[in-house]
């Protein structure tokens, strides 16, 4: 039983009424009595200490009003300069909100509200609210000023050549970064609010003339179906909208780089930005995208192609190398040169554990060290993971707990798993799964495991598109940017047709299959 379920059970046993986040608030109209409205807001927020209420008296009409905002998330300088000062220094006889808008509110972005519960949500979103005695409406002033992290280079996607900027936790700042990359009127933003308790803003980003309308509608439908109180990060949304949640492979991409997201949007994909997190999602997401980086397209095609081939080889080594070692040692010793076989046997002499147990044990230790290095502070984590691996590995060999070849196998496997970071989680699971059949029937089990993996990859989809596209089903015309990256002159004809100014952009859209959507 999860902690949330346990707390709900305790609350029921104590006959405690559900909080406002558990039910939908009813409509509550703004009354003409100013103090009743203010008291309702204070009561709804539990007399929050950061709720600021400033009462004002309009000079000419002597009407009372109140400006409300949450301390720390509103730009008080703008509020004073462009609202309170003009209001208190106005010579006009202001008696209605219409007169107020025409005299004192000429610059600030404003809108009208009639529901107190909606007013409270806007208040918590960083807006200021002005209530006037005798009026059944309120004015919302959009002058929020959240404290946010500066735009820095993302640590998870460092580049040698290319832009060094990354998204931060502010949705507005992230949208601005996308605007800078794509200066095009066809760029569209659609904001959806989800999460009964958090009221998190989710923004769909796409090119109006390139994105598939059916795909867009399907994504919006899936997002609107999310019935969850808490949406704190894009990972919450990813689990609800992916096609195959039972697969260990990611079918929705993620990135912190604006240039990478812009490139995918210009290919017809749809991006998802979530307020409060720098991680953006992209749909659809194909298997081959895990082996591509933005830097591939900033460097010359020769080295980019070489590195991409290395990534494919590294992924194969990271998932197969431990199982291959077990299979050859236990069932197919004739495949190993005699000198090497004798060296391995001498190194493992005195080791008390079977080879399979030895490998699994060291793989678990490696995962522990990796997790500890990630969770610790950066300076301490790097030193601990490196020193810990060296000390533990050397001590284990000296004590005869494991053999030296096992340490070498684990080291090569660990290094290659970091080459393709989007699939590092999947490869960690596959390493353990592949060892089991390899330890039972040798190379036949390893080959069978790879065949099952290929069948699984061929069966899953991302937003209705086969996950292995364009490898399976084969689209040879697109292979020019799969295993290698050819010079742009080889496919400039197809790239030019994806530019928004073309007459028939529908031809190049992502079109999910009918049975999937």
Short mmCIF file of C-alpha atoms in Angstrom, two decimals:
data_model
loop_
_atom_site.label_atom_id
_atom_site.label_comp_id
_atom_site.label_asym_id
_atom_site.label_seq_id
_atom_site.Cartn_x
_atom_site.Cartn_y
_atom_site.Cartn_z
CA UNK A 1 0.00 0.00 0.00
CA UNK A 2 1.40 3.37 -0.99
CA UNK A 3 1.73 6.21 1.50
CA UNK A 4 -0.98 8.18 -0.30
CA UNK A 5 -3.45 5.26 -0.09
CA UNK A 6 -2.58 4.74 3.56
CA UNK A 7 -3.25 8.39 4.41
CA UNK A 8 -6.58 8.30 2.57
CA UNK A 9 -7.57 5.20 4.54
CA UNK A 10 -6.64 6.88 7.82
CA UNK A 11 -8.64 9.96 6.87
CA UNK A 12 -11.73 7.86 6.13
CA UNK A 13 -11.39 5.97 9.41
CA UNK A 14 -11.29 9.29 11.27
CA UNK A 15 -14.31 10.63 9.31
CA UNK A 16 -12.30 13.61 8.07
CA UNK A 17 -13.86 15.53 5.20
CA UNK A 18 -11.77 15.64 2.00
CA UNK A 19 -9.75 18.75 1.30
CA UNK A 20 -10.39 21.11 -1.58
CA UNK A 21 -7.85 19.31 -3.77
CA UNK A 22 -9.96 16.13 -3.61
CA UNK A 23 -13.14 17.70 -4.97
CA UNK A 24 -14.09 20.20 -7.62
CA UNK A 25 -14.84 23.63 -6.17
CA UNK A 26 -18.31 24.97 -6.84
CA UNK A 27 -18.86 28.30 -8.52
CA UNK A 28 -18.82 31.23 -6.10
CA UNK A 29 -19.79 34.61 -7.51
CA UNK A 30 -18.09 37.80 -6.38
CA UNK A 31 -20.33 39.83 -4.07
CA UNK A 32 -20.70 43.60 -3.96
CA UNK A 33 -19.51 43.63 -0.34
CA UNK A 34 -15.74 44.04 -0.46
CA UNK A 35 -15.04 42.65 3.00
CA UNK A 36 -17.07 39.48 2.42
CA UNK A 37 -15.00 38.74 -0.68
CA UNK A 38 -11.74 39.35 1.16
CA UNK A 39 -12.79 37.17 4.09
CA UNK A 40 -13.78 34.35 1.74
CA UNK A 41 -10.37 34.45 0.06
CA UNK A 42 -8.56 34.51 3.41
CA UNK A 43 -10.61 31.59 4.67
CA UNK A 44 -10.07 29.56 1.48
CA UNK A 45 -6.29 30.02 1.79
CA UNK A 46 -6.27 29.28 5.51
CA UNK A 47 -5.10 32.79 6.44
CA UNK A 48 -1.87 32.15 4.56
CA UNK A 49 0.99 34.30 5.94
CA UNK A 50 2.24 35.13 2.42
CA UNK A 51 -1.13 36.52 1.28
CA UNK A 52 -0.74 40.30 1.03
CA UNK A 53 -3.91 42.44 1.20
CA UNK A 54 -3.59 46.20 0.71
CA UNK A 55 -6.66 48.32 1.17
CA UNK A 56 -6.85 51.52 -0.89
CA UNK A 57 -9.28 54.43 -1.05
CA UNK A 58 -9.87 56.06 -4.44
CA UNK A 59 -9.34 59.83 -3.88
CA UNK A 60 -12.32 61.38 -5.72
CA UNK A 61 -15.10 58.81 -5.25
CA UNK A 62 -13.87 57.69 -1.79
CA UNK A 63 -14.66 54.09 -2.78
CA UNK A 64 -12.73 51.37 -1.01
CA UNK A 65 -10.78 48.74 -2.87
CA UNK A 66 -8.28 45.98 -2.12
CA UNK A 67 -5.27 44.69 -4.01
CA UNK A 68 -4.35 41.07 -3.24
CA UNK A 69 -1.27 39.07 -4.21
CA UNK A 70 1.05 36.36 -2.94
CA UNK A 71 4.31 37.69 -1.56
CA UNK A 72 7.39 36.70 -3.53
CA UNK A 73 5.75 35.80 -6.84
CA UNK A 74 4.55 39.26 -7.93
CA UNK A 75 6.62 42.16 -9.24
CA UNK A 76 5.76 44.75 -6.60
CA UNK A 77 7.69 47.49 -8.41
CA UNK A 78 5.47 47.14 -11.48
CA UNK A 79 2.40 46.97 -9.26
CA UNK A 80 3.28 50.21 -7.50
CA UNK A 81 4.48 52.08 -10.58
CA UNK A 82 1.77 51.18 -13.07
CA UNK A 83 -1.25 50.55 -10.87
CA UNK A 84 -1.23 51.90 -7.34
CA UNK A 85 0.50 55.22 -8.12
CA UNK A 86 -1.74 56.12 -11.12
CA UNK A 87 -4.81 55.03 -9.16
CA UNK A 88 -4.04 57.10 -6.05
CA UNK A 89 -2.92 60.15 -8.04
CA UNK A 90 -5.83 60.14 -10.50
CA UNK A 91 -8.09 63.21 -10.61
CA UNK A 92 -10.94 61.25 -12.22
CA UNK A 93 -14.07 60.26 -10.34
CA UNK A 94 -13.62 56.46 -10.55
CA UNK A 95 -16.72 54.53 -9.51
CA UNK A 96 -16.66 51.47 -11.79
CA UNK A 97 -14.09 49.04 -13.10
CA UNK A 98 -14.64 50.33 -16.65
CA UNK A 99 -13.62 53.81 -15.58
CA UNK A 100 -10.65 52.35 -13.72
CA UNK A 101 -9.42 50.55 -16.84
CA UNK A 102 -9.69 53.71 -18.95
CA UNK A 103 -7.81 55.94 -16.51
CA UNK A 104 -5.37 54.05 -14.32
CA UNK A 105 -4.74 50.86 -16.30
CA UNK A 106 -3.28 51.76 -19.67
CA UNK A 107 -0.18 49.51 -19.72
CA UNK A 108 -0.64 46.41 -17.57
CA UNK A 109 -2.19 43.25 -19.11
CA UNK A 110 -5.56 42.82 -17.42
CA UNK A 111 -8.70 40.67 -17.57
CA UNK A 112 -11.99 40.39 -15.69
CA UNK A 113 -13.03 37.65 -13.26
CA UNK A 114 -16.48 36.86 -11.88
CA UNK A 115 -15.85 33.67 -9.88
CA UNK A 116 -14.08 33.81 -6.51
CA UNK A 117 -12.72 30.28 -6.84
CA UNK A 118 -11.17 31.06 -10.23
CA UNK A 119 -9.86 34.26 -8.67
CA UNK A 120 -8.10 32.23 -5.98
CA UNK A 121 -6.44 29.99 -8.61
CA UNK A 122 -5.21 33.04 -10.49
CA UNK A 123 -3.91 34.48 -7.24
CA UNK A 124 -1.90 31.32 -6.56
CA UNK A 125 -0.58 31.39 -10.14
CA UNK A 126 1.27 34.65 -9.49
CA UNK A 127 -1.30 37.24 -10.59
CA UNK A 128 -2.54 40.23 -8.61
CA UNK A 129 -6.24 40.79 -7.98
CA UNK A 130 -8.04 44.09 -7.45
CA UNK A 131 -11.50 44.16 -5.84
CA UNK A 132 -13.66 47.29 -5.75
CA UNK A 133 -16.54 47.98 -3.35
CA UNK A 134 -19.93 47.60 -5.05
CA UNK A 135 -18.60 45.65 -8.07
CA UNK A 136 -19.36 42.00 -8.85
CA UNK A 137 -16.23 41.59 -10.94
CA UNK A 138 -12.52 41.70 -10.18
CA UNK A 139 -9.52 42.77 -12.23
CA UNK A 140 -6.62 40.37 -12.74
CA UNK A 141 -3.20 41.97 -13.23
CA UNK A 142 -0.71 39.66 -14.94
CA UNK A 143 2.52 40.87 -13.34
CA UNK A 144 4.01 37.71 -11.88
CA UNK A 145 7.73 37.64 -11.08
CA UNK A 146 8.79 34.14 -10.09
CA UNK A 147 12.34 33.57 -8.97
CA UNK A 148 13.94 31.24 -11.50
CA UNK A 149 17.24 29.61 -12.28
CA UNK A 150 19.41 31.25 -14.91
CA UNK A 151 19.71 29.75 -18.39
CA UNK A 152 22.77 27.49 -18.21
CA UNK A 153 24.23 24.63 -20.18
CA UNK A 154 22.41 21.39 -19.28
CA UNK A 155 24.71 18.96 -17.48
CA UNK A 156 23.01 15.88 -18.94
CA UNK A 157 23.50 16.99 -22.57
CA UNK A 158 26.86 18.72 -22.68
CA UNK A 159 28.21 19.57 -26.15
CA UNK A 160 31.59 20.51 -27.59
CA UNK A 161 30.13 22.43 -30.50
CA UNK A 162 26.70 24.02 -30.54
CA UNK A 163 24.44 26.17 -28.35
CA UNK A 164 25.16 26.02 -24.63
CA UNK A 165 21.74 27.13 -23.40
CA UNK A 166 19.17 24.88 -21.78
CA UNK A 167 15.63 25.10 -20.51
CA UNK A 168 14.96 26.11 -16.92
CA UNK A 169 11.95 25.59 -14.65
CA UNK A 170 10.06 28.63 -15.97
CA UNK A 171 7.57 27.82 -18.73
CA UNK A 172 7.68 31.40 -20.03
CA UNK A 173 11.47 31.35 -20.34
CA UNK A 174 11.36 28.00 -22.15
CA UNK A 175 8.81 29.28 -24.67
CA UNK A 176 11.01 32.32 -25.29
CA UNK A 177 13.98 30.08 -26.09
CA UNK A 178 11.87 28.19 -28.65
CA UNK A 179 10.71 31.48 -30.20
CA UNK A 180 14.34 32.50 -30.67
CA UNK A 181 15.07 29.28 -32.56
CA UNK A 182 11.96 29.21 -34.76
CA UNK A 183 11.00 32.64 -36.04
CA UNK A 184 7.92 31.49 -37.90
CA UNK A 185 4.22 32.40 -37.61
CA UNK A 186 3.29 28.73 -37.96
CA UNK A 187 4.81 27.94 -34.55
CA UNK A 188 1.94 27.21 -32.16
CA UNK A 189 1.67 27.01 -28.37
CA UNK A 190 -1.36 25.44 -26.64
CA UNK A 191 -1.55 25.52 -22.83
CA UNK A 192 -3.50 22.89 -20.88
CA UNK A 193 -3.87 22.90 -17.08
CA UNK A 194 -3.88 19.48 -15.39
CA UNK A 195 -3.48 18.17 -11.84
CA UNK A 196 -6.36 18.69 -9.41
CA UNK A 197 -4.02 19.80 -6.61
CA UNK A 198 -1.07 21.32 -8.47
CA UNK A 199 -2.89 22.95 -11.45
CA UNK A 200 0.23 22.50 -13.55
CA UNK A 201 0.48 24.26 -16.90
CA UNK A 202 1.40 21.98 -19.80
CA UNK A 203 2.23 23.53 -23.17
CA UNK A 204 2.07 21.73 -26.52
CA UNK A 205 4.57 23.13 -29.04
CA UNK A 206 4.30 22.30 -32.74
CA UNK A 207 4.41 23.65 -36.28
CA UNK A 208 0.88 24.21 -37.52
CA UNK A 209 1.68 23.25 -41.12
CA UNK A 210 3.90 20.24 -40.34
CA UNK A 211 2.41 18.42 -37.35
CA UNK A 212 -0.24 15.79 -37.93
CA UNK A 213 -3.68 17.09 -36.85
CA UNK A 214 -4.77 13.58 -35.81
CA UNK A 215 -1.63 13.12 -33.75
CA UNK A 216 -2.16 16.51 -32.10
CA UNK A 217 -5.76 15.70 -31.21
CA UNK A 218 -4.77 12.30 -29.84
CA UNK A 219 -2.09 13.79 -27.59
CA UNK A 220 -4.49 16.44 -26.28
CA UNK A 221 -7.08 13.74 -25.63
CA UNK A 222 -4.59 11.64 -23.65
CA UNK A 223 -3.41 14.62 -21.61
CA UNK A 224 -6.96 15.71 -20.80
CA UNK A 225 -7.75 12.17 -19.61
CA UNK A 226 -5.05 12.34 -16.93
CA UNK A 227 -6.85 12.17 -13.58
CA UNK A 228 -4.10 12.77 -11.08
CA UNK A 229 -3.83 15.27 -8.26
CA UNK A 230 -0.10 15.76 -8.60
CA UNK A 231 1.78 16.72 -11.77
CA UNK A 232 5.22 17.92 -10.69
CA UNK A 233 7.39 16.88 -13.63
CA UNK A 234 7.09 15.84 -17.25
CA UNK A 235 7.78 12.23 -16.22
CA UNK A 236 4.28 12.09 -14.67
CA UNK A 237 2.76 12.92 -18.06
CA UNK A 238 5.06 10.57 -19.96
CA UNK A 239 3.76 7.51 -18.13
CA UNK A 240 0.14 8.42 -18.83
CA UNK A 241 0.37 9.15 -22.57
CA UNK A 242 2.91 6.64 -23.91
CA UNK A 243 1.68 3.86 -26.20
CA UNK A 244 3.30 0.91 -24.46
CA UNK A 245 3.83 1.62 -20.73
CA UNK A 246 4.93 -1.99 -20.12
CA UNK A 247 8.00 -1.70 -22.35
CA UNK A 248 11.41 -0.97 -20.84
CA UNK A 249 12.24 1.24 -23.84
CA UNK A 250 11.25 4.91 -23.88
CA UNK A 251 8.66 5.70 -26.56
CA UNK A 252 8.62 9.41 -25.69
CA UNK A 253 11.79 11.46 -26.06
CA UNK A 254 13.08 14.05 -23.62
CA UNK A 255 15.61 16.86 -23.82
CA UNK A 256 16.80 19.99 -22.03
CA UNK A 257 18.16 21.69 -25.15
CA UNK A 258 16.06 24.24 -27.06
CA UNK A 259 17.93 23.61 -30.33
CA UNK A 260 17.23 19.88 -30.12
CA UNK A 261 13.54 20.43 -29.41
CA UNK A 262 13.32 23.00 -32.22
CA UNK A 263 14.89 20.54 -34.68
CA UNK A 264 12.35 17.85 -33.78
CA UNK A 265 9.44 20.29 -34.02
CA UNK A 266 10.62 21.27 -37.52
CA UNK A 267 10.48 17.58 -38.46
CA UNK A 268 6.78 17.47 -37.61
CA UNK A 269 6.98 16.23 -34.06
CA UNK A 270 5.10 17.69 -31.10
CA UNK A 271 6.89 18.99 -28.04
CA UNK A 272 5.50 19.08 -24.50
CA UNK A 273 6.79 21.64 -21.99
CA UNK A 274 5.74 21.47 -18.33
CA UNK A 275 5.90 24.42 -15.97
CA UNK A 276 8.33 23.68 -13.15
CA UNK A 277 10.73 21.36 -14.99
CA UNK A 278 13.45 21.88 -17.63
CA UNK A 279 12.79 18.50 -19.26
CA UNK A 280 10.74 18.75 -22.47
CA UNK A 281 9.07 15.74 -24.12
CA UNK A 282 8.88 14.96 -27.84
CA UNK A 283 6.38 12.75 -29.65
CA UNK A 284 6.83 10.54 -31.66
CA UNK A 285 10.16 9.11 -30.53
CA UNK A 286 11.92 6.37 -32.51
CA UNK A 287 14.58 3.87 -31.48
CA UNK A 288 17.24 5.33 -33.80
CA UNK A 289 16.91 8.77 -32.18
CA UNK A 290 18.68 7.44 -29.08
CA UNK A 291 21.86 7.13 -31.19
CA UNK A 292 21.63 10.65 -32.60
CA UNK A 293 22.76 13.85 -30.91
CA UNK A 294 22.36 17.49 -31.85
CA UNK A 295 26.12 17.76 -32.20
CA UNK A 296 26.03 15.25 -35.08
CA UNK A 297 24.56 17.99 -37.25
CA UNK A 298 26.97 20.69 -36.11
CA UNK A 299 30.09 18.68 -37.06
CA UNK A 300 31.27 17.34 -40.41
CA UNK A 301 29.51 14.20 -41.57
CA UNK A 302 32.60 11.94 -41.54
CA UNK A 303 33.30 12.06 -37.83
CA UNK A 304 29.58 12.19 -37.00
CA UNK A 305 29.03 8.98 -38.96
CA UNK A 306 31.97 7.27 -37.24
CA UNK A 307 30.71 8.24 -33.79
CA UNK A 308 27.20 7.08 -34.61
CA UNK A 309 28.49 3.64 -35.64
CA UNK A 310 30.44 3.52 -32.36
CA UNK A 311 27.21 4.23 -30.47
CA UNK A 312 25.43 1.28 -32.11
CA UNK A 313 28.37 -0.99 -31.32
CA UNK A 314 28.53 0.27 -27.74
CA UNK A 315 24.86 -0.47 -27.16
CA UNK A 316 25.32 -4.03 -28.46
CA UNK A 317 28.39 -4.55 -26.24
CA UNK A 318 26.69 -3.13 -23.13
CA UNK A 319 23.77 -5.56 -23.26
CA UNK A 320 25.54 -8.68 -24.63
CA UNK A 321 29.09 -8.69 -23.25
CA UNK A 322 28.41 -10.19 -19.77
CA UNK A 323 26.09 -12.84 -21.22
CA UNK A 324 28.62 -13.64 -23.98
CA UNK A 325 31.32 -14.11 -21.35
CA UNK A 326 29.14 -16.53 -19.39
CA UNK A 327 28.14 -18.49 -22.50
CA UNK A 328 31.68 -18.94 -23.82
CA UNK A 329 33.15 -19.84 -20.42
CA UNK A 330 30.48 -22.38 -19.47
CA UNK A 331 29.48 -23.90 -22.84
CA UNK A 332 31.76 -22.85 -25.70
CA UNK A 333 35.33 -22.81 -24.43
CA UNK A 334 36.54 -23.92 -27.85
CA UNK A 335 35.74 -20.43 -29.18
CA UNK A 336 38.38 -18.85 -26.94
CA UNK A 337 42.08 -18.99 -27.87
CA UNK A 338 43.99 -21.47 -25.74
CA UNK A 339 46.38 -18.90 -24.27
CA UNK A 340 43.53 -16.60 -23.29
CA UNK A 341 41.51 -19.50 -21.85
CA UNK A 342 44.45 -20.55 -19.70
CA UNK A 343 44.94 -16.97 -18.52
CA UNK A 344 41.27 -16.65 -17.55
CA UNK A 345 41.33 -20.00 -15.73
CA UNK A 346 44.43 -18.97 -13.78
CA UNK A 347 42.86 -15.62 -12.85
CA UNK A 348 39.69 -17.31 -11.57
CA UNK A 349 41.53 -19.95 -9.59
CA UNK A 350 40.37 -19.89 -6.01
CA UNK A 351 37.20 -17.88 -6.67
CA UNK A 352 34.49 -19.55 -4.52
CA UNK A 353 31.46 -18.47 -6.56
CA UNK A 354 30.10 -19.76 -9.87
CA UNK A 355 30.74 -17.48 -12.82
CA UNK A 356 27.08 -16.43 -13.13
CA UNK A 357 26.85 -15.46 -9.46
CA UNK A 358 30.19 -13.64 -9.73
CA UNK A 359 29.00 -11.56 -12.71
CA UNK A 360 25.57 -10.76 -11.26
CA UNK A 361 27.14 -9.74 -7.96
CA UNK A 362 29.57 -7.34 -9.65
CA UNK A 363 26.83 -5.91 -11.88
CA UNK A 364 24.80 -5.13 -8.79
CA UNK A 365 27.84 -3.49 -7.16
CA UNK A 366 28.36 -1.42 -10.31
CA UNK A 367 24.74 -0.22 -10.26
CA UNK A 368 25.08 0.66 -6.57
CA UNK A 369 28.21 2.71 -7.25
CA UNK A 370 26.57 4.46 -10.20
CA UNK A 371 23.46 5.34 -8.21
CA UNK A 372 25.53 6.57 -5.28
CA UNK A 373 27.63 8.73 -7.60
CA UNK A 374 24.50 10.29 -9.09
CA UNK A 375 22.76 11.01 -5.77
CA UNK A 376 25.77 12.41 -3.92
CA UNK A 377 26.91 16.02 -4.41
CA UNK A 378 28.75 16.33 -7.71
CA UNK A 379 32.28 16.81 -6.36
CA UNK A 380 31.92 14.02 -3.80
CA UNK A 381 29.97 11.73 -6.12
CA UNK A 382 32.60 11.63 -8.87
CA UNK A 383 35.44 10.99 -6.42
CA UNK A 384 33.47 8.33 -4.57
CA UNK A 385 32.42 6.43 -7.71
CA UNK A 386 35.93 6.38 -9.19
CA UNK A 387 37.82 5.65 -5.97
CA UNK A 388 35.14 3.24 -4.81
CA UNK A 389 35.33 1.24 -8.04
CA UNK A 390 39.13 1.09 -7.96
CA UNK A 391 39.37 0.17 -4.29
CA UNK A 392 36.53 -2.35 -4.31
CA UNK A 393 37.68 -3.95 -7.56
CA UNK A 394 41.30 -4.31 -6.43
CA UNK A 395 40.29 -5.51 -2.96
CA UNK A 396 37.85 -8.07 -4.40
CA UNK A 397 40.52 -9.49 -6.71
CA UNK A 398 43.15 -9.59 -3.95
CA UNK A 399 40.73 -11.35 -1.60
CA UNK A 400 39.85 -13.92 -4.25
CA UNK A 401 36.16 -12.99 -4.24
CA UNK A 402 36.10 -12.29 -8.00
CA UNK A 403 38.49 -12.83 -10.87
CA UNK A 404 40.31 -10.14 -12.82
CA UNK A 405 38.50 -10.99 -16.11
CA UNK A 406 35.17 -10.29 -14.43
CA UNK A 407 36.34 -6.82 -13.39
CA UNK A 408 37.42 -6.16 -16.99
CA UNK A 409 34.08 -7.33 -18.38
CA UNK A 410 32.12 -5.18 -15.93
CA UNK A 411 34.31 -2.16 -16.64
CA UNK A 412 33.90 -2.41 -20.43
CA UNK A 413 30.17 -2.98 -20.02
CA UNK A 414 29.79 0.03 -17.73
CA UNK A 415 31.74 2.37 -20.00
CA UNK A 416 29.81 1.38 -23.14
CA UNK A 417 26.48 1.78 -21.34
CA UNK A 418 27.22 5.50 -20.86
CA UNK A 419 27.78 6.08 -24.58
CA UNK A 420 24.05 5.88 -25.38
CA UNK A 421 22.60 7.69 -22.39
CA UNK A 422 18.93 7.64 -23.50
CA UNK A 423 19.02 3.83 -23.35
CA UNK A 424 21.24 3.41 -20.28
CA UNK A 425 18.29 2.39 -18.09
CA UNK A 426 17.07 -0.16 -20.65
CA UNK A 427 20.55 -1.62 -21.19
CA UNK A 428 21.01 -2.09 -17.42
CA UNK A 429 17.88 -4.25 -17.29
CA UNK A 430 18.74 -6.17 -20.45
CA UNK A 431 22.19 -7.10 -19.10
CA UNK A 432 20.58 -9.01 -16.23
CA UNK A 433 17.91 -10.57 -18.45
CA UNK A 434 20.38 -11.82 -21.08
CA UNK A 435 22.61 -13.53 -18.52
CA UNK A 436 19.86 -15.99 -17.52
CA UNK A 437 19.34 -17.81 -20.86
CA UNK A 438 23.07 -17.56 -21.64
CA UNK A 439 23.85 -19.37 -18.39
CA UNK A 440 21.35 -22.14 -19.22
CA UNK A 441 21.88 -22.95 -22.91
CA UNK A 442 24.89 -20.85 -23.87
CA UNK A 443 25.10 -18.90 -27.11
CA UNK A 444 21.76 -20.29 -28.24
CA UNK A 445 20.12 -18.55 -25.29
CA UNK A 446 21.93 -15.30 -26.11
CA UNK A 447 20.85 -15.45 -29.76
CA UNK A 448 17.29 -16.26 -28.71
CA UNK A 449 17.31 -13.30 -26.31
CA UNK A 450 18.37 -10.94 -29.08
CA UNK A 451 15.65 -12.29 -31.38
CA UNK A 452 13.03 -11.74 -28.67
CA UNK A 453 14.38 -8.21 -28.21
CA UNK A 454 14.05 -7.50 -31.95
CA UNK A 455 10.49 -8.86 -31.98
CA UNK A 456 9.61 -6.66 -29.03
CA UNK A 457 11.12 -3.55 -30.64
CA UNK A 458 9.22 -4.31 -33.85
CA UNK A 459 5.92 -4.66 -32.00
CA UNK A 460 5.88 -1.40 -30.02
CA UNK A 461 4.91 1.99 -31.40
CA UNK A 462 5.28 5.65 -30.53
CA UNK A 463 2.09 7.61 -31.19
CA UNK A 464 1.08 4.99 -33.73
CA UNK A 465 4.41 4.99 -35.59
CA UNK A 466 6.51 1.76 -35.55
CA UNK A 467 9.30 2.18 -33.03
CA UNK A 468 11.97 0.73 -35.34
CA UNK A 469 11.15 3.06 -38.24
CA UNK A 470 12.74 3.53 -40.74
CA UNK A 471 14.58 0.22 -40.21
CA UNK A 472 11.41 -1.84 -39.84
CA UNK A 473 9.31 -1.27 -41.84
CA UNK A 474 12.22 -0.43 -44.11
CA UNK A 475 12.25 3.04 -45.64
CA UNK A 476 15.59 2.98 -47.44
CA UNK A 477 15.31 6.60 -48.48
CA UNK A 478 15.60 7.57 -44.78
CA UNK A 479 18.60 5.33 -44.07
CA UNK A 480 20.84 8.21 -45.11
CA UNK A 481 20.52 9.55 -41.58
CA UNK A 482 20.23 6.37 -39.50
CA UNK A 483 23.50 4.42 -39.20
CA UNK A 484 25.58 7.21 -40.74
CA UNK A 485 24.97 10.85 -41.54
CA UNK A 486 25.50 11.64 -45.18
CA UNK A 487 26.23 15.10 -46.51
CA UNK A 488 23.13 17.36 -46.68
CA UNK A 489 23.45 17.46 -50.49
CA UNK A 490 22.36 13.81 -50.60
CA UNK A 491 18.95 14.60 -49.14
CA UNK A 492 18.51 18.32 -49.63
CA UNK A 493 15.55 17.67 -51.93
CA UNK A 494 13.52 16.04 -49.16
CA UNK A 495 14.61 18.55 -46.54
CA UNK A 496 13.56 21.49 -48.69
CA UNK A 497 10.07 20.08 -49.00
CA UNK A 498 9.60 20.09 -45.25
CA UNK A 499 10.05 23.86 -45.02
CA UNK A 500 6.72 25.50 -44.01
CA UNK A 501 6.46 27.67 -47.13
CA UNK A 502 5.85 24.69 -49.43
CA UNK A 503 2.42 24.28 -50.99
CA UNK A 504 1.76 20.71 -49.91
CA UNK A 505 3.25 20.15 -46.44
CA UNK A 506 0.70 17.41 -45.59
CA UNK A 507 2.73 15.01 -47.70
CA UNK A 508 5.55 15.10 -45.16
CA UNK A 509 3.58 14.95 -41.92
CA UNK A 510 3.77 12.19 -39.35
CA UNK A 511 0.57 10.23 -39.87
CA UNK A 512 -0.11 7.62 -37.15
CA UNK A 513 -1.88 4.46 -38.15
CA UNK A 514 -5.67 4.46 -37.96
CA UNK A 515 -5.97 1.39 -35.75
CA UNK A 516 -3.62 2.90 -33.17
CA UNK A 517 -5.34 6.29 -32.89
#
